[in-house]
Amino acid sequence: MQSYTIGQAARLLGVSPDTARRWADAGRVATHRDETGRRLIDGRALAAFSIEVGQSAGAEEETPYTSVRNAFPGIVTAVKLGDVAAQVEIQAGPHRLVSLLTREAVEELGLEVGMQATARVKSTSVHIDRT
């Protein structure tokens, strides 16, 4: 499973590294250390925490979030596979994006909860890029 540094987690959550560090220090999200001593957050734990942060974002003052060319980098929080179709959810800062795509596309991209991905929005379609 992929792990994220505090800085990477902060970017995915749409907050400063200091904020992400304070959340980790307060125990809001669990961290572990790698062989070099860097603090890392497990991808699944970050995915769950990003849902919590996204849901509470509406209750707080809105933080502006912009994207370049409608690209929303985030973390995969859910993958639901059907026989032919699939549903992928991404939490990109305070934004939750849901895409319906083929099961084959999800399998080719190797999408799973906790991994980094980018949702690209064009008109009414959301496309997922693995990053």
PDB file of C-alpha atoms in Angstrom:
ATOM      1  CA  MET A   1       0.000   0.000   0.000  1.00  0.00           C
ATOM      2  CA  GLN A   2       1.222   3.463  -0.820  1.00  0.00           C
ATOM      3  CA  SER A   3       2.194   5.795   2.012  1.00  0.00           C
ATOM      4  CA  TYR A   4       2.375   9.583   1.871  1.00  0.00           C
ATOM      5  CA  THR A   5       4.687  12.135   3.471  1.00  0.00           C
ATOM      6  CA  ILE A   6       3.150  14.936   5.505  1.00  0.00           C
ATOM      7  CA  GLY A   7       3.768  17.330   2.573  1.00  0.00           C
ATOM      8  CA  GLN A   8       2.107  15.011   0.039  1.00  0.00           C
ATOM      9  CA  ALA A   9      -0.854  14.462   2.376  1.00  0.00           C
ATOM     10  CA  ALA A  10      -1.197  18.222   2.848  1.00  0.00           C
ATOM     11  CA  ARG A  11      -1.377  18.778  -0.932  1.00  0.00           C
ATOM     12  CA  LEU A  12      -3.994  16.053  -1.314  1.00  0.00           C
ATOM     13  CA  LEU A  13      -6.040  17.490   1.546  1.00  0.00           C
ATOM     14  CA  GLY A  14      -5.743  21.067   0.281  1.00  0.00           C
ATOM     15  CA  VAL A  15      -4.050  22.352   3.462  1.00  0.00           C
ATOM     16  CA  SER A  16      -0.585  23.546   4.478  1.00  0.00           C
ATOM     17  CA  PRO A  17       2.052  21.048   5.635  1.00  0.00           C
ATOM     18  CA  ASP A  18       1.915  22.726   9.067  1.00  0.00           C
ATOM     19  CA  THR A  19      -1.805  21.979   9.330  1.00  0.00           C
ATOM     20  CA  ALA A  20      -1.286  18.350   8.289  1.00  0.00           C
ATOM     21  CA  ARG A  21       1.553  18.049  10.824  1.00  0.00           C
ATOM     22  CA  ARG A  22      -0.651  19.497  13.597  1.00  0.00           C
ATOM     23  CA  TRP A  23      -3.421  17.024  12.726  1.00  0.00           C
ATOM     24  CA  ALA A  24      -0.924  14.150  12.893  1.00  0.00           C
ATOM     25  CA  ASP A  25       0.507  15.444  16.198  1.00  0.00           C
ATOM     26  CA  ALA A  26      -3.020  15.639  17.623  1.00  0.00           C
ATOM     27  CA  GLY A  27      -3.673  12.022  16.614  1.00  0.00           C
ATOM     28  CA  ARG A  28      -6.360  12.845  14.056  1.00  0.00           C
ATOM     29  CA  VAL A  29      -4.494  10.727  11.505  1.00  0.00           C
ATOM     30  CA  ALA A  30      -1.990   7.968  12.331  1.00  0.00           C
ATOM     31  CA  THR A  31       1.602   8.177  11.111  1.00  0.00           C
ATOM     32  CA  HIS A  32       4.567   5.830  11.062  1.00  0.00           C
ATOM     33  CA  ARG A  33       8.255   6.379  10.344  1.00  0.00           C
ATOM     34  CA  ASP A  34      10.195   5.008   7.390  1.00  0.00           C
ATOM     35  CA  GLU A  35      13.804   3.809   7.529  1.00  0.00           C
ATOM     36  CA  THR A  36      15.063   7.402   7.183  1.00  0.00           C
ATOM     37  CA  GLY A  37      12.858   8.698  10.002  1.00  0.00           C
ATOM     38  CA  ARG A  38      10.317  10.547   7.834  1.00  0.00           C
ATOM     39  CA  ARG A  39       6.746  10.462   9.080  1.00  0.00           C
ATOM     40  CA  LEU A  40       4.393   8.744   6.658  1.00  0.00           C
ATOM     41  CA  ILE A  41       0.642   8.263   6.513  1.00  0.00           C
ATOM     42  CA  ASP A  42      -0.787   4.997   5.173  1.00  0.00           C
ATOM     43  CA  GLY A  43      -2.868   5.509   2.025  1.00  0.00           C
ATOM     44  CA  ARG A  44      -5.994   3.859   3.433  1.00  0.00           C
ATOM     45  CA  ALA A  45      -5.791   5.939   6.623  1.00  0.00           C
ATOM     46  CA  LEU A  46      -5.343   9.108   4.556  1.00  0.00           C
ATOM     47  CA  ALA A  47      -8.306   8.170   2.359  1.00  0.00           C
ATOM     48  CA  ALA A  48     -10.557   7.741   5.409  1.00  0.00           C
ATOM     49  CA  PHE A  49      -9.274  10.966   6.965  1.00  0.00           C
ATOM     50  CA  SER A  50      -9.790  12.895   3.713  1.00  0.00           C
ATOM     51  CA  ILE A  51     -13.472  11.929   3.754  1.00  0.00           C
ATOM     52  CA  GLU A  52     -13.742  13.265   7.315  1.00  0.00           C
ATOM     53  CA  VAL A  53     -11.997  16.516   6.356  1.00  0.00           C
ATOM     54  CA  GLY A  54     -14.134  16.888   3.217  1.00  0.00           C
ATOM     55  CA  GLN A  55     -17.368  16.415   5.130  1.00  0.00           C
ATOM     56  CA  SER A  56     -16.409  18.948   7.787  1.00  0.00           C
ATOM     57  CA  ALA A  57     -15.214  21.506   5.200  1.00  0.00           C
ATOM     58  CA  GLY A  58     -18.779  22.642   4.527  1.00  0.00           C
ATOM     59  CA  ALA A  59     -19.266  23.435   8.201  1.00  0.00           C
ATOM     60  CA  GLU A  60     -16.186  25.672   8.293  1.00  0.00           C
ATOM     61  CA  GLU A  61     -15.406  28.770   6.264  1.00  0.00           C
ATOM     62  CA  GLU A  62     -14.979  27.826   2.626  1.00  0.00           C
ATOM     63  CA  THR A  63     -11.364  27.653   1.513  1.00  0.00           C
ATOM     64  CA  PRO A  64     -10.882  28.573  -2.137  1.00  0.00           C
ATOM     65  CA  TYR A  65      -9.685  25.605  -4.182  1.00  0.00           C
ATOM     66  CA  THR A  66      -8.608  26.042  -7.749  1.00  0.00           C
ATOM     67  CA  SER A  67      -7.502  23.611 -10.406  1.00  0.00           C
ATOM     68  CA  VAL A  68      -5.524  24.015 -13.574  1.00  0.00           C
ATOM     69  CA  ARG A  69      -7.472  22.831 -16.619  1.00  0.00           C
ATOM     70  CA  ASN A  70     -10.101  21.232 -14.381  1.00  0.00           C
ATOM     71  CA  ALA A  71      -7.678  18.736 -12.841  1.00  0.00           C
ATOM     72  CA  PHE A  72      -8.413  17.690  -9.255  1.00  0.00           C
ATOM     73  CA  PRO A  73      -5.488  15.761  -7.716  1.00  0.00           C
ATOM     74  CA  GLY A  74      -6.615  13.734  -4.754  1.00  0.00           C
ATOM     75  CA  ILE A  75      -6.806  10.342  -3.141  1.00  0.00           C
ATOM     76  CA  VAL A  76      -9.055   7.415  -4.053  1.00  0.00           C
ATOM     77  CA  THR A  77     -11.545   6.864  -1.216  1.00  0.00           C
ATOM     78  CA  ALA A  78     -13.788   4.173  -2.741  1.00  0.00           C
ATOM     79  CA  VAL A  79     -13.805   1.727  -5.655  1.00  0.00           C
ATOM     80  CA  LYS A  80     -16.990  -0.219  -6.384  1.00  0.00           C
ATOM     81  CA  LEU A  81     -16.702  -2.844  -9.113  1.00  0.00           C
ATOM     82  CA  GLY A  82     -19.627  -4.292 -11.009  1.00  0.00           C
ATOM     83  CA  ASP A  83     -19.592  -6.904 -13.767  1.00  0.00           C
ATOM     84  CA  VAL A  84     -18.993  -4.295 -16.490  1.00  0.00           C
ATOM     85  CA  ALA A  85     -19.063  -0.856 -14.827  1.00  0.00           C
ATOM     86  CA  ALA A  86     -17.268   0.631 -11.843  1.00  0.00           C
ATOM     87  CA  GLN A  87     -17.587   3.658  -9.584  1.00  0.00           C
ATOM     88  CA  VAL A  88     -14.521   5.507  -8.274  1.00  0.00           C
ATOM     89  CA  GLU A  89     -14.628   8.237  -5.624  1.00  0.00           C
ATOM     90  CA  ILE A  90     -11.803  10.745  -5.136  1.00  0.00           C
ATOM     91  CA  GLN A  91     -11.436  13.251  -2.326  1.00  0.00           C
ATOM     92  CA  ALA A  92      -9.556  16.285  -3.661  1.00  0.00           C
ATOM     93  CA  GLY A  93      -9.201  18.716  -0.781  1.00  0.00           C
ATOM     94  CA  PRO A  94     -12.770  19.616   0.202  1.00  0.00           C
ATOM     95  CA  HIS A  95     -14.135  18.226  -3.096  1.00  0.00           C
ATOM     96  CA  ARG A  96     -15.589  14.724  -3.470  1.00  0.00           C
ATOM     97  CA  LEU A  97     -15.683  13.561  -7.089  1.00  0.00           C
ATOM     98  CA  VAL A  98     -17.397  10.416  -8.317  1.00  0.00           C
ATOM     99  CA  SER A  99     -16.734   8.851 -11.712  1.00  0.00           C
ATOM    100  CA  LEU A 100     -18.536   6.012 -13.441  1.00  0.00           C
ATOM    101  CA  LEU A 101     -16.246   4.124 -15.789  1.00  0.00           C
ATOM    102  CA  THR A 102     -15.683   0.617 -17.064  1.00  0.00           C
ATOM    103  CA  ARG A 103     -14.391  -2.100 -14.780  1.00  0.00           C
ATOM    104  CA  GLU A 104     -11.682  -2.736 -17.371  1.00  0.00           C
ATOM    105  CA  ALA A 105     -10.431   0.878 -17.056  1.00  0.00           C
ATOM    106  CA  VAL A 106     -10.254   0.613 -13.258  1.00  0.00           C
ATOM    107  CA  GLU A 107      -8.325  -2.659 -13.508  1.00  0.00           C
ATOM    108  CA  GLU A 108      -5.936  -1.299 -16.173  1.00  0.00           C
ATOM    109  CA  LEU A 109      -5.184   1.748 -14.000  1.00  0.00           C
ATOM    110  CA  GLY A 110      -4.831  -0.451 -10.927  1.00  0.00           C
ATOM    111  CA  LEU A 111      -7.028   1.930  -8.933  1.00  0.00           C
ATOM    112  CA  GLU A 112      -7.510   1.106  -5.266  1.00  0.00           C
ATOM    113  CA  VAL A 113      -8.413   2.938  -2.076  1.00  0.00           C
ATOM    114  CA  GLY A 114      -5.557   5.018  -0.719  1.00  0.00           C
ATOM    115  CA  MET A 115      -3.722   5.691  -3.951  1.00  0.00           C
ATOM    116  CA  GLN A 116      -3.139   9.057  -5.510  1.00  0.00           C
ATOM    117  CA  ALA A 117      -5.167   9.893  -8.616  1.00  0.00           C
ATOM    118  CA  THR A 118      -6.344  12.940 -10.542  1.00  0.00           C
ATOM    119  CA  ALA A 119      -9.945  13.520 -11.572  1.00  0.00           C
ATOM    120  CA  ARG A 120     -10.222  15.531 -14.801  1.00  0.00           C
ATOM    121  CA  VAL A 121     -13.552  17.168 -15.435  1.00  0.00           C
ATOM    122  CA  LYS A 122     -14.829  18.081 -18.890  1.00  0.00           C
ATOM    123  CA  SER A 123     -18.437  19.086 -19.237  1.00  0.00           C
ATOM    124  CA  THR A 124     -20.414  16.384 -17.405  1.00  0.00           C
ATOM    125  CA  SER A 125     -17.715  13.692 -17.555  1.00  0.00           C
ATOM    126  CA  VAL A 126     -15.097  12.958 -14.910  1.00  0.00           C
ATOM    127  CA  HIS A 127     -11.996  11.117 -16.142  1.00  0.00           C
ATOM    128  CA  ILE A 128      -9.461   9.523 -13.780  1.00  0.00           C
ATOM    129  CA  ASP A 129      -5.676   9.639 -14.287  1.00  0.00           C
ATOM    130  CA  ARG A 130      -3.433   7.531 -12.095  1.00  0.00           C
ATOM    131  CA  THR A 131      -0.559   9.651 -10.729  1.00  0.00           C
TER     132      THR A 131
END
